[in-house]
Coordinates of C-alpha atoms in Angstrom, one line a residue:
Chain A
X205 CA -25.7 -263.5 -244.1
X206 CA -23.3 -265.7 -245.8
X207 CA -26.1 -267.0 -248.9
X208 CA -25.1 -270.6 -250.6
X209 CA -26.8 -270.9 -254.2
X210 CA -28.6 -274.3 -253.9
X211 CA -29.6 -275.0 -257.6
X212 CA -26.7 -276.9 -259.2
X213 CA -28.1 -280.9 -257.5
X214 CA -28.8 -283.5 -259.5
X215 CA -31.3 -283.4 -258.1
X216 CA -33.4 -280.8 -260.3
X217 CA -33.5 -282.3 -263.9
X218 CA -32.2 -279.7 -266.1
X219 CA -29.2 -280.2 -264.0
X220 CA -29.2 -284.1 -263.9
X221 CA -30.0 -283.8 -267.6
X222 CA -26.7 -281.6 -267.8
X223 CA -24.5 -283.8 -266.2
X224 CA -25.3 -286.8 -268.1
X225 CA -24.6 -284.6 -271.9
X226 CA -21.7 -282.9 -270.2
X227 CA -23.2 -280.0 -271.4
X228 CA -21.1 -277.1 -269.9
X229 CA -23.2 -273.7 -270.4
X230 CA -26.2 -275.0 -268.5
X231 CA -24.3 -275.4 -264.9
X232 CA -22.3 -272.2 -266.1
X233 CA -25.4 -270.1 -266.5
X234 CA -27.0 -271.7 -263.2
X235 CA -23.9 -270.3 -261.5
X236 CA -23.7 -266.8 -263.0
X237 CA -27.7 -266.8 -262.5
X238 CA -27.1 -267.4 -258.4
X239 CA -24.7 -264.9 -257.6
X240 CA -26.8 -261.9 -259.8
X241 CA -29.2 -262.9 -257.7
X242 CA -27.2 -262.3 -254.8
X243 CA -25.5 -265.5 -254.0
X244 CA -22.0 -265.4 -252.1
X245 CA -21.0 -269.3 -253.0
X246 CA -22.6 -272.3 -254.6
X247 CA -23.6 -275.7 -253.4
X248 CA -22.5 -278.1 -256.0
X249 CA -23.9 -281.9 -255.8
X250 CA -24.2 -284.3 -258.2
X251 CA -27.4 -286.3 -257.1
X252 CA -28.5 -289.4 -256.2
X253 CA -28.6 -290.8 -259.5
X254 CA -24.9 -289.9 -260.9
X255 CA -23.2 -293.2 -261.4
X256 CA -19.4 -291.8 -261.8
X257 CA -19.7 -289.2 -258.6
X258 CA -15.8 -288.6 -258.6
X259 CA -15.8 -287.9 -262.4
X260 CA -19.1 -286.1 -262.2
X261 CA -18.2 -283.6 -259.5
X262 CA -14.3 -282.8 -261.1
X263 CA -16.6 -282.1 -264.4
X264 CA -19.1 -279.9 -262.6
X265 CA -16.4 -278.0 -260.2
X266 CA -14.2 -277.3 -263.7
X267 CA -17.0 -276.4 -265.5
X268 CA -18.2 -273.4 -262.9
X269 CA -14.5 -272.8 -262.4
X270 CA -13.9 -271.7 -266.0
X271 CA -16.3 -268.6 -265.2
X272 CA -16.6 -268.2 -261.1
X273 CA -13.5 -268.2 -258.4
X274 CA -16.1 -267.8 -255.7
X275 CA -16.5 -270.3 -252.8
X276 CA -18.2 -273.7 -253.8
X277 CA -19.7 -276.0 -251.4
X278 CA -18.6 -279.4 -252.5
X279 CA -21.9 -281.4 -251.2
X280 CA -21.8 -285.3 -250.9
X281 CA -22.3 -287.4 -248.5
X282 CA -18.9 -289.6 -249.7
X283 CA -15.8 -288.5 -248.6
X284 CA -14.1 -289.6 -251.9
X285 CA -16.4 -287.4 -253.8
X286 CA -15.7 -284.3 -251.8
X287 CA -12.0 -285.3 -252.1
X288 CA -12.5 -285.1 -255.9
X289 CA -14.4 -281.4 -256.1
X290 CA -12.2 -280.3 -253.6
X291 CA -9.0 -281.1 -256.1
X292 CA -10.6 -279.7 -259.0
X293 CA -12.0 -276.4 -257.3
X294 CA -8.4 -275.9 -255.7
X295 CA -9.1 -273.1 -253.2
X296 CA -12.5 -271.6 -251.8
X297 CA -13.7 -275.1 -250.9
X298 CA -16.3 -275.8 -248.5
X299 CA -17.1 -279.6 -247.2
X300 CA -20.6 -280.0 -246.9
X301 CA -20.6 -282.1 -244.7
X302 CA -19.7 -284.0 -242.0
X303 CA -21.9 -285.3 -239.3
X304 CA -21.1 -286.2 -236.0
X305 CA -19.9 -289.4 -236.6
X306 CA -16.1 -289.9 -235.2
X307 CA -15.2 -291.5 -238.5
X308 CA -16.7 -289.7 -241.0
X309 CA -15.1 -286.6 -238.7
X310 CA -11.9 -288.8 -238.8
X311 CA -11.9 -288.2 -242.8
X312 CA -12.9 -285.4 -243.5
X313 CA -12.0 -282.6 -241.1
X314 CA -8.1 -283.4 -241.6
X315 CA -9.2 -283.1 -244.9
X316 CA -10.7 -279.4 -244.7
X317 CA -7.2 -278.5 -242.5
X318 CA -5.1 -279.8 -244.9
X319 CA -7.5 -278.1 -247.9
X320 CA -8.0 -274.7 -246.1
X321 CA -11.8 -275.7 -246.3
X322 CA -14.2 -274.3 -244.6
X323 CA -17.0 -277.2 -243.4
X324 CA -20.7 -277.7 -242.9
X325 CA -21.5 -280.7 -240.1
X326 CA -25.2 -281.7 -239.6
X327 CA -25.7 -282.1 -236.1
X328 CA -27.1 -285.5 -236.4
X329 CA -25.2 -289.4 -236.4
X330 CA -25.8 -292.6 -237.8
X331 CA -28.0 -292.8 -234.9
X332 CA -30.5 -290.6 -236.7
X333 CA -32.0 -287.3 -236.4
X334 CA -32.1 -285.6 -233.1
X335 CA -35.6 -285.5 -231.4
X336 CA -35.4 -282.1 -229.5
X337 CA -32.9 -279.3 -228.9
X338 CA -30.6 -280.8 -226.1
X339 CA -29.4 -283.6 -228.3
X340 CA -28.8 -281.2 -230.9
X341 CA -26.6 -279.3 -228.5
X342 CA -25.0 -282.6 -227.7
X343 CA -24.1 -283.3 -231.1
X344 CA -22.6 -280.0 -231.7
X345 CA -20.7 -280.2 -228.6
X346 CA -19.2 -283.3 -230.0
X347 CA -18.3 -282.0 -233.6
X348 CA -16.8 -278.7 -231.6
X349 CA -14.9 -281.1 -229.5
X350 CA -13.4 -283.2 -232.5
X351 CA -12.8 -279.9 -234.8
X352 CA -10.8 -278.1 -231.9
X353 CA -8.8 -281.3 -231.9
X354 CA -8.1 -281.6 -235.0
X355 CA -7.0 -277.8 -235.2
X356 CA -9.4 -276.8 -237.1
X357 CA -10.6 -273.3 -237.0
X358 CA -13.6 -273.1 -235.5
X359 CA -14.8 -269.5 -236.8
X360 CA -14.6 -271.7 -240.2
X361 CA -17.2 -274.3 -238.8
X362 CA -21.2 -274.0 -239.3
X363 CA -23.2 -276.2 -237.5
X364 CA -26.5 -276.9 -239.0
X365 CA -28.8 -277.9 -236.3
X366 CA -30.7 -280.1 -239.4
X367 CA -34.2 -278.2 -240.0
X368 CA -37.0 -280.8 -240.4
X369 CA -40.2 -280.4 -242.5
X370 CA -42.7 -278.9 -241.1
X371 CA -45.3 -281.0 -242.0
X372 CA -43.7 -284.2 -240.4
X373 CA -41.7 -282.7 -237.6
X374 CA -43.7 -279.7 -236.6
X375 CA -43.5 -279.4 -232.7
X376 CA -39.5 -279.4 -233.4
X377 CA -39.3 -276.5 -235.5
X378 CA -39.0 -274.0 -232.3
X379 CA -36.5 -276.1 -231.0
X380 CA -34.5 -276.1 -234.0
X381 CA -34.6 -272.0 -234.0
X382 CA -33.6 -272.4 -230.4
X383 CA -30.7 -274.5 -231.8
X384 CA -29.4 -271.7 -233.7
X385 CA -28.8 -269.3 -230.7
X386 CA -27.9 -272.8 -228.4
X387 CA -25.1 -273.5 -230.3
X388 CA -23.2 -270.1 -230.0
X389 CA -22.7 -271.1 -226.4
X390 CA -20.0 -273.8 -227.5
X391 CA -17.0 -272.0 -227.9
X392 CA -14.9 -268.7 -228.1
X393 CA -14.6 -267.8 -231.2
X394 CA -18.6 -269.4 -231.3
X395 CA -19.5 -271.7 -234.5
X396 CA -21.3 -270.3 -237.2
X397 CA -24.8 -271.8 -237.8
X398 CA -26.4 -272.9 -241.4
X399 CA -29.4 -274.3 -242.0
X400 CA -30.5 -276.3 -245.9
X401 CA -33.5 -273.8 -246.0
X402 CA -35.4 -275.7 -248.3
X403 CA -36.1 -278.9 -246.0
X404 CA -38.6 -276.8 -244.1
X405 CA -40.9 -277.0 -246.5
X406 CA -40.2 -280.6 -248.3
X407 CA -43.8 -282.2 -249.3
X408 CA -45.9 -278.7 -248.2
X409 CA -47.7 -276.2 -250.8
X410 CA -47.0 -272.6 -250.6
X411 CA -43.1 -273.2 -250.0
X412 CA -41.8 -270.3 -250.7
X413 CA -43.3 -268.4 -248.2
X414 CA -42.8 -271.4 -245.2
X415 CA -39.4 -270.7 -246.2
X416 CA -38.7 -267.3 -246.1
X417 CA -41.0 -267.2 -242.8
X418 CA -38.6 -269.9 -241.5
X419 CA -35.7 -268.0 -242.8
X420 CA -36.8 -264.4 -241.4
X421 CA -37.2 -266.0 -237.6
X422 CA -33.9 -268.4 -238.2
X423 CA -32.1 -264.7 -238.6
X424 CA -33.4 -263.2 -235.6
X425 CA -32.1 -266.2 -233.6
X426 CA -28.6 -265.5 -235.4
X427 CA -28.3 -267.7 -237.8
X428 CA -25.2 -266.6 -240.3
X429 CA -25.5 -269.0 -243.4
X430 CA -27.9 -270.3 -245.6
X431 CA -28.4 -272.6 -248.5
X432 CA -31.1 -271.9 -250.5
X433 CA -32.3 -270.7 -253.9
X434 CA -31.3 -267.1 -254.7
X435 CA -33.4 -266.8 -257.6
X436 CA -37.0 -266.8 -255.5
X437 CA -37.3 -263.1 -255.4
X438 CA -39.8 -263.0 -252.5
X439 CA -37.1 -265.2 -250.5
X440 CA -34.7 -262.9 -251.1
X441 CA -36.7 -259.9 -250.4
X442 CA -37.6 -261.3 -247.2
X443 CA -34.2 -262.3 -246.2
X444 CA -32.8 -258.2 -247.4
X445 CA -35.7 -257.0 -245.2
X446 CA -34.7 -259.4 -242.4
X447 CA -30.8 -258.3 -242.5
X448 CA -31.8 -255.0 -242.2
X449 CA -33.7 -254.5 -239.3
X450 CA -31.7 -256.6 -237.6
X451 CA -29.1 -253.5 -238.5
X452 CA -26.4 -256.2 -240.3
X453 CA -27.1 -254.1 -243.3
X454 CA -27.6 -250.4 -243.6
X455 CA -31.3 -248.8 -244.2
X456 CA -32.1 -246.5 -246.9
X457 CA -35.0 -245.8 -248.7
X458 CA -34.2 -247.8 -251.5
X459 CA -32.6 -250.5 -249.0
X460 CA -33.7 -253.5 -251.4
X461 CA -32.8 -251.9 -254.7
X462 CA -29.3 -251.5 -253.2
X463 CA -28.6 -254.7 -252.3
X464 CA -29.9 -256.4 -254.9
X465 CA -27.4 -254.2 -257.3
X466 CA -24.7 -255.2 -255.5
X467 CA -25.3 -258.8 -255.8
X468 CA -25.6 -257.7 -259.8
X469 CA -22.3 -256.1 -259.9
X470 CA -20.3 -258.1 -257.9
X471 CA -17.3 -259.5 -259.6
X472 CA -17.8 -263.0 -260.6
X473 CA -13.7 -264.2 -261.1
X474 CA -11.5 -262.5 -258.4
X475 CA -8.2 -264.1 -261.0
X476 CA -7.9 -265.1 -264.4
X477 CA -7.2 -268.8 -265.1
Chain B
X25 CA -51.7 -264.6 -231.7
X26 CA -54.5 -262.1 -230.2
X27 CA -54.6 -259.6 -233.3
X28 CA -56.5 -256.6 -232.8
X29 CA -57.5 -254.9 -236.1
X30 CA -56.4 -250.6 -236.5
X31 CA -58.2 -249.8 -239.3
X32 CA -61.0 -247.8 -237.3
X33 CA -59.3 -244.9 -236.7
X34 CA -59.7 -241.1 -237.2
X35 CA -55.9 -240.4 -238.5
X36 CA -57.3 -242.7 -242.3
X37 CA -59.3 -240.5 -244.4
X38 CA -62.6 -242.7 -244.5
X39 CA -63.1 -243.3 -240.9
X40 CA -62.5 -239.5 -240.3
X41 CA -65.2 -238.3 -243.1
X42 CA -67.5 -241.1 -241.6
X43 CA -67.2 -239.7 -237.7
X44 CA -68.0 -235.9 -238.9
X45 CA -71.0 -236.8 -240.6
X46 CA -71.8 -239.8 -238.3
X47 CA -72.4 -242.6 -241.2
X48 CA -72.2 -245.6 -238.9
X49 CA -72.8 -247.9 -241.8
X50 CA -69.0 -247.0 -243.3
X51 CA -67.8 -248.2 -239.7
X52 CA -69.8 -251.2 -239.2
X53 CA -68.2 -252.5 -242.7
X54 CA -65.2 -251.5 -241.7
X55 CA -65.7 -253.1 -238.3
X56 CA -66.7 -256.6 -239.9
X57 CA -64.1 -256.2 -242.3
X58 CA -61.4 -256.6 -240.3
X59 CA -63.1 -259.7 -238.1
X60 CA -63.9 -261.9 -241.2
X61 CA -60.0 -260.9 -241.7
X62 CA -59.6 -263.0 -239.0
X63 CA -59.3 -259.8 -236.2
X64 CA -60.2 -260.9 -232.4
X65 CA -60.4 -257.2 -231.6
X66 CA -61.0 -254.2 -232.9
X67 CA -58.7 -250.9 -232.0
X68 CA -61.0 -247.3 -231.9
X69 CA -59.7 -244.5 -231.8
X70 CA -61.4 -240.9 -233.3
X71 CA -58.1 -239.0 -234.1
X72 CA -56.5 -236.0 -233.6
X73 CA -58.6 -233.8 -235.7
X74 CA -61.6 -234.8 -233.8
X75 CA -63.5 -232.1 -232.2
X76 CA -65.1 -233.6 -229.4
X77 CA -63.2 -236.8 -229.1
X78 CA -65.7 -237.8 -225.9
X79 CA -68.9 -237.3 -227.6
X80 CA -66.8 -239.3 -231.2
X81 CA -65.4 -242.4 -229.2
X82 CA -69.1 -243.1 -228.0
X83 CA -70.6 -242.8 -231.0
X84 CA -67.8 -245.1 -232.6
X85 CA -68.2 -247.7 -229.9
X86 CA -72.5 -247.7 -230.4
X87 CA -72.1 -248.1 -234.2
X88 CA -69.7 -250.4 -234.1
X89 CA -71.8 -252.6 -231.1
X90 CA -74.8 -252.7 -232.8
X91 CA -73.0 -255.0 -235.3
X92 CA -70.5 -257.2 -233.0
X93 CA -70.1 -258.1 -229.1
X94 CA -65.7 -258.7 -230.0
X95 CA -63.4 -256.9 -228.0
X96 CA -62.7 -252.9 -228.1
X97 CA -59.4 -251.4 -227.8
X98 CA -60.6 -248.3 -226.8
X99 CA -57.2 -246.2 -227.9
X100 CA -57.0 -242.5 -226.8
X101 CA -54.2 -240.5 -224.9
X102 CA -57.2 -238.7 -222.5
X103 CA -58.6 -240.7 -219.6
X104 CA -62.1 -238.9 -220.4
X105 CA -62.1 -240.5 -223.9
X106 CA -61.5 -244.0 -222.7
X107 CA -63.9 -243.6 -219.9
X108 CA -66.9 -243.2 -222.5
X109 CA -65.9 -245.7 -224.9
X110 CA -65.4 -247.7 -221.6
X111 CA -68.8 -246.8 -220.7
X112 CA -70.7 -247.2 -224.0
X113 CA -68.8 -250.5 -224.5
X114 CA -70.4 -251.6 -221.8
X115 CA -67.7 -254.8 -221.5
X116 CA -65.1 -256.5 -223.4
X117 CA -63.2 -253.6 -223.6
X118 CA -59.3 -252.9 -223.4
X119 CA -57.9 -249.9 -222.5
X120 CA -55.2 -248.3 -225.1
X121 CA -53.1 -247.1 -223.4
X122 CA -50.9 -246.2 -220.2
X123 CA -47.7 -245.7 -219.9
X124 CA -45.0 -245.9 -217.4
X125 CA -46.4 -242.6 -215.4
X126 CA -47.4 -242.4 -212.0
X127 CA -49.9 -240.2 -212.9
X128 CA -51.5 -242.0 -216.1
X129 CA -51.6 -245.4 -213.7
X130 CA -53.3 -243.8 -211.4
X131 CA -56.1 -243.2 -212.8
X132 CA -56.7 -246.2 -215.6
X133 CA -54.9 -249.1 -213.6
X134 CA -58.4 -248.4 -211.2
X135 CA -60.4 -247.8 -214.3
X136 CA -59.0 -251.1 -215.9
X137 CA -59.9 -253.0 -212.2
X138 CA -63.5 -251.8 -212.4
X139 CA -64.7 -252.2 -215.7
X140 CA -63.1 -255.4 -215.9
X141 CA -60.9 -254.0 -219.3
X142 CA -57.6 -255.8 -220.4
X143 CA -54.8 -253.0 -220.8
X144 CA -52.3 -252.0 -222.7
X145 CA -49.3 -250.4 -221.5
X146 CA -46.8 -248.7 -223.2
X147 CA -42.8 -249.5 -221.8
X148 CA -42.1 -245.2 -222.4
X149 CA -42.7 -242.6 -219.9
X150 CA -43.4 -238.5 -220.2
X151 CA -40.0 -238.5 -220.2
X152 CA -39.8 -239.6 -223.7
X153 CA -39.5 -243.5 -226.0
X154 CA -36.9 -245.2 -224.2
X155 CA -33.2 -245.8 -225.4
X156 CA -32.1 -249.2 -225.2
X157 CA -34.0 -252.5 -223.9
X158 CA -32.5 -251.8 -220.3
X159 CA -34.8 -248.7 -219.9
X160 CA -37.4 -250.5 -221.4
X161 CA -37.1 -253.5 -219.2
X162 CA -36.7 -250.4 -216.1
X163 CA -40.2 -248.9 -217.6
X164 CA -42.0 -252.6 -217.5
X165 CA -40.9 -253.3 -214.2
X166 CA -42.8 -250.0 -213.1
X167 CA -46.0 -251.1 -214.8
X168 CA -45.8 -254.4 -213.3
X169 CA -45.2 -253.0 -209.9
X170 CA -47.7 -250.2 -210.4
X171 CA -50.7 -253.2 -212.0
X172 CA -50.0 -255.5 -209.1
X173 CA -50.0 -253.0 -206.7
X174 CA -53.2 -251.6 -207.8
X175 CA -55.1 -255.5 -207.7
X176 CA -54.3 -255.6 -211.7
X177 CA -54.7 -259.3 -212.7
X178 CA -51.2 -259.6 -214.5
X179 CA -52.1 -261.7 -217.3
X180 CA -54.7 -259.2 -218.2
X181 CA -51.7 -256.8 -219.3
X182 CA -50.6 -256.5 -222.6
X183 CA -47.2 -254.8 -222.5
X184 CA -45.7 -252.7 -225.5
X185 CA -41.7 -252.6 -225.7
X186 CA -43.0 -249.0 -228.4
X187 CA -41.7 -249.6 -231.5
X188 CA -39.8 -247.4 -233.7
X189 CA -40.1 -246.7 -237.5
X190 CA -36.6 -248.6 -238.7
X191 CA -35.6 -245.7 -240.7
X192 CA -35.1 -243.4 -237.8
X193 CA -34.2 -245.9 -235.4
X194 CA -32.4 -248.8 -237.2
X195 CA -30.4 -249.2 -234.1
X196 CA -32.6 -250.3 -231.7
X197 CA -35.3 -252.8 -233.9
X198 CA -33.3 -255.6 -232.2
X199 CA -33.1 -254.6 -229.0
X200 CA -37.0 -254.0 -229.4
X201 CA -37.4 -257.8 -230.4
X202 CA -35.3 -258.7 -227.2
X203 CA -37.8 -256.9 -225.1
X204 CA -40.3 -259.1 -226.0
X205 CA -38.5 -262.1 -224.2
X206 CA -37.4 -259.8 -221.5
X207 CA -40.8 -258.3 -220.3
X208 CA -41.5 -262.1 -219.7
X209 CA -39.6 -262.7 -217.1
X210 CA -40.8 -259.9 -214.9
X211 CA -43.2 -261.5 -212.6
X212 CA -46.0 -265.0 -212.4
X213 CA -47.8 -264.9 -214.6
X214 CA -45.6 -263.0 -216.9
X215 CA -47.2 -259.7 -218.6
X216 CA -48.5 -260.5 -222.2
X217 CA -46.6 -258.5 -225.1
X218 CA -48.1 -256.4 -227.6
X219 CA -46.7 -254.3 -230.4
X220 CA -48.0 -251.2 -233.2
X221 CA -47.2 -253.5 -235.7
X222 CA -47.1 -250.4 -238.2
X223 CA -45.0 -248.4 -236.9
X224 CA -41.6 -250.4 -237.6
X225 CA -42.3 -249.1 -241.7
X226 CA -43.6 -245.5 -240.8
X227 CA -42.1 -243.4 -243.3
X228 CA -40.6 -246.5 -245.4
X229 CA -41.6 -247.3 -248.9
X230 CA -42.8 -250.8 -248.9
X231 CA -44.8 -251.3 -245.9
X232 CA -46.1 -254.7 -245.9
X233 CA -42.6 -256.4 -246.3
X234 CA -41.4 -254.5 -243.7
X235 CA -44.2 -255.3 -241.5
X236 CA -44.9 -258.9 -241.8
X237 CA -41.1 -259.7 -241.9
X238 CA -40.6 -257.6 -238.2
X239 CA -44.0 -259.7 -237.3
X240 CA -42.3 -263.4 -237.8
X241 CA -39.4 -261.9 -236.0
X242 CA -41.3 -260.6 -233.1
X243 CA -43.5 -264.1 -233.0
X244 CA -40.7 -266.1 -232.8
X245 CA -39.2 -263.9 -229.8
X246 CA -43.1 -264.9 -228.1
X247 CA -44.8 -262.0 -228.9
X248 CA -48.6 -262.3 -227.9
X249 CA -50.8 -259.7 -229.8
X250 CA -50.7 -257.2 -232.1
X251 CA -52.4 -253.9 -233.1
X252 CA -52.6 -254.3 -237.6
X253 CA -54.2 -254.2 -241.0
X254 CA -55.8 -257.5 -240.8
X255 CA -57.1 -256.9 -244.5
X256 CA -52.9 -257.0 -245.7
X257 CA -53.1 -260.5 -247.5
X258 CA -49.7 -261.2 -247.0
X259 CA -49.4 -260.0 -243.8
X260 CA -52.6 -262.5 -242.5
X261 CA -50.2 -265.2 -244.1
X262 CA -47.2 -264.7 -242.6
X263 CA -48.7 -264.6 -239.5
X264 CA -50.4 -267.7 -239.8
X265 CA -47.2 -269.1 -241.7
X266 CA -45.3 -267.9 -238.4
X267 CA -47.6 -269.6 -235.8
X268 CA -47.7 -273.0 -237.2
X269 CA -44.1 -272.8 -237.4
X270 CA -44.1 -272.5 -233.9
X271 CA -46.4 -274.6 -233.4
X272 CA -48.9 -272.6 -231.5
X273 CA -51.4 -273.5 -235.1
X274 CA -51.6 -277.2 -236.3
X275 CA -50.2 -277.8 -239.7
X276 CA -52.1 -279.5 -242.3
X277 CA -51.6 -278.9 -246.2
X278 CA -54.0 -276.6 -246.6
X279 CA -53.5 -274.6 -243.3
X280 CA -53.9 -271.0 -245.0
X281 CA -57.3 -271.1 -246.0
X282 CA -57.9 -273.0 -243.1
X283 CA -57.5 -270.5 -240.7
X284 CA -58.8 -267.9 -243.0
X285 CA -62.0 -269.8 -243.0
X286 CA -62.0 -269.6 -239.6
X287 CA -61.7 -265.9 -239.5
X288 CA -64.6 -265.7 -241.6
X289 CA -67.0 -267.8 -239.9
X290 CA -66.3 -266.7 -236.6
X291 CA -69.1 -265.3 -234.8
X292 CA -69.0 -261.8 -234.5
X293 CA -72.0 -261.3 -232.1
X294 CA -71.9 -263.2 -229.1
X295 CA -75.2 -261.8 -227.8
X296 CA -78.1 -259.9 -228.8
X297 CA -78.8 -256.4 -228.0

């Protein structure tokens, strides 16, 4: 599975804290910290309570680019903002993300063409969240449709069928898992599928295992990305464990061991600045 | 999820000791054990170094009802052996197992009728564990046809796609979880599923992980009961974390120790003796 780090948002304080002292080495270590842990690219967003977003994302894509050429997912809901991390990363951009709203789609998948981006849509509109699967399916159809036109390369799409919290929305969370499988239907070469991990258990105790629960069942349907937080060891654990009866990674005895080294080793900066 | 607790068998160490020198009162804990652990059932089975496995499984089945009226797998590969737990039981009892033989139908489908048991059929034949989820389908079909033929009330039958330890048979875990979806659609009512939870991490080095991440998969692919270690902490809350998921559990914020309340105040004797 394709794993996005989820901990550099503005969200979290230490990193809301970090953007406002421009204080480099925080983000840095956050980075390096994901992908020891296992991480294949990083979500990168500068929260809801930046008030220079443009300037704010440059500085935090820079900053992570001084020690890290892997892929970042440059996370706002404001095309102008993407457009900025996506200058300042250069290449291994991912737009996250589009919706399926013709404009919004109208901006931004040009954009990933032009950018060589890959790109996340939510399979929701302004007209809100979907209530139940087909809807879902209806919305993908549509973002399908548009990316196709646009020529953009659809095995570079994931469709995240939006996962809602469980303890709001729980009689959809089957039909969201059904999503996952739904959506492969849509084309030839199919869409990839993503889900933010993390909403599943927004506002519940216990989190960690709702999510990797969630997660284990979300792989099973097929789902091939995830953004989430690398560092929860049982998460992780669960997700190794997952992958490998599902045979997408080899047993051994020591099958978590293994791939937890290789997420240690892995090279960090594939060129030098 | 119908969960039927394993731990009463002759192949652990305890249970074995306890059998030869007929101490009822280590299999009465054991037996509430694994109910305030939140088990509907409870699997018996003597072993295979018992001596006089007809004589054992009735002695199991009268210690163990003198404490609880719950339901009794009654697991043994000789028909003689389920007959007198069967017989001891008196009801509420659930033959373990038959499999896809003419033979081995033949003489528990009728047992199964008359005594009123729920069984449990295992989708392999003499001819050996099957290879892919074709054969098993193949093998289901037979049991269905053999059940129905035989005046077997269909939603009585608990179906078992036989799982395979993943590190032998990495291979086929996925085509096992398929199963579980395919067996559904074999006839009206569809045959209930079933699995040996443990089995998936025979021979593995960290069991439980193994275990409760397969059991999330196999839940979400509709997976009705299972044969486990009810007393495995994290299994119980994966489980529970995998039903509300699904919905088949209502969510509140304390829904763990909810259910596990449950478990524990359940009655365990429905009737006095």
């Amino acid at each position: 599975m394709f794993i996005i780090g989820e901990l550099i948002n503005g969200m979290y304080a230490n990193i809301s804290r970090a953007i406002k002292a421009k204080d480099k080495a925080i983000i840095q270590k956050i980075a390096l910290l994901q992908l020891d842990n296992g991480a294949d690219a990083l979500d990168v967003n500068c929260g809801p309570a930046s008030v220079d977003p443009v300037n704010d994302m440059r500085w935090l894509v820079e900053s992570i680019r001084e020690v890290t050429d892997v892929e970042l997912a440059i996370d706002s809901s404001k095309p102008k903002v993407i457009a900025s991390g996506i200058e300042a990363a250069k290449r291994g951009t991912i737009i996250n993300s589009v919706s399926a709203d013709i404009e919004k789609m109208d901006a931004l998948v040009p954009l990933a063409v032009k950018s060589g981006s890959k790109l996340i849509a939510l399979a929701m509109s302004a007209k809100g969240i979907p209530g139940n699967k087909e809807q879902r399916l209806e919305l993908a159809a549509l973002i399908v449709t548009e990316c196709d036109g646009k020529g953009f390369d659809l095995s570079r799409l994931y469709i995240d069928p939006v996962v809602l919290p469980v303890n709001v929305a729980q009689v959809q969370i089957k039909e969201i898992l059904d999503s996952i499988g739904d959506f492969k239907i849509l084309s030839a070469p199919p869409p990839k599928t993503i889900v933010g991990l993390s909403n599943i258990s927004q506002g519940s105790s216990g989190r960690s295992l709702i999510n990797r629960t969630f997660l284990a069942m979300a792989l099973s349907a097929g789902l091939d990305a995830a953004i989430l937080d690398p560092t929860d060891k049982e998460l992780m654990d669960s997700l190794i464990t997952a992958e490998t009866l599902l045979n997408r990674r080899i047993y051994c005895d020591s099958y978590l061991d293994t791939y937890k080294k290789k997420g240690k080793n892995a090279p960090k900066k594939f060129s030098q600045a």
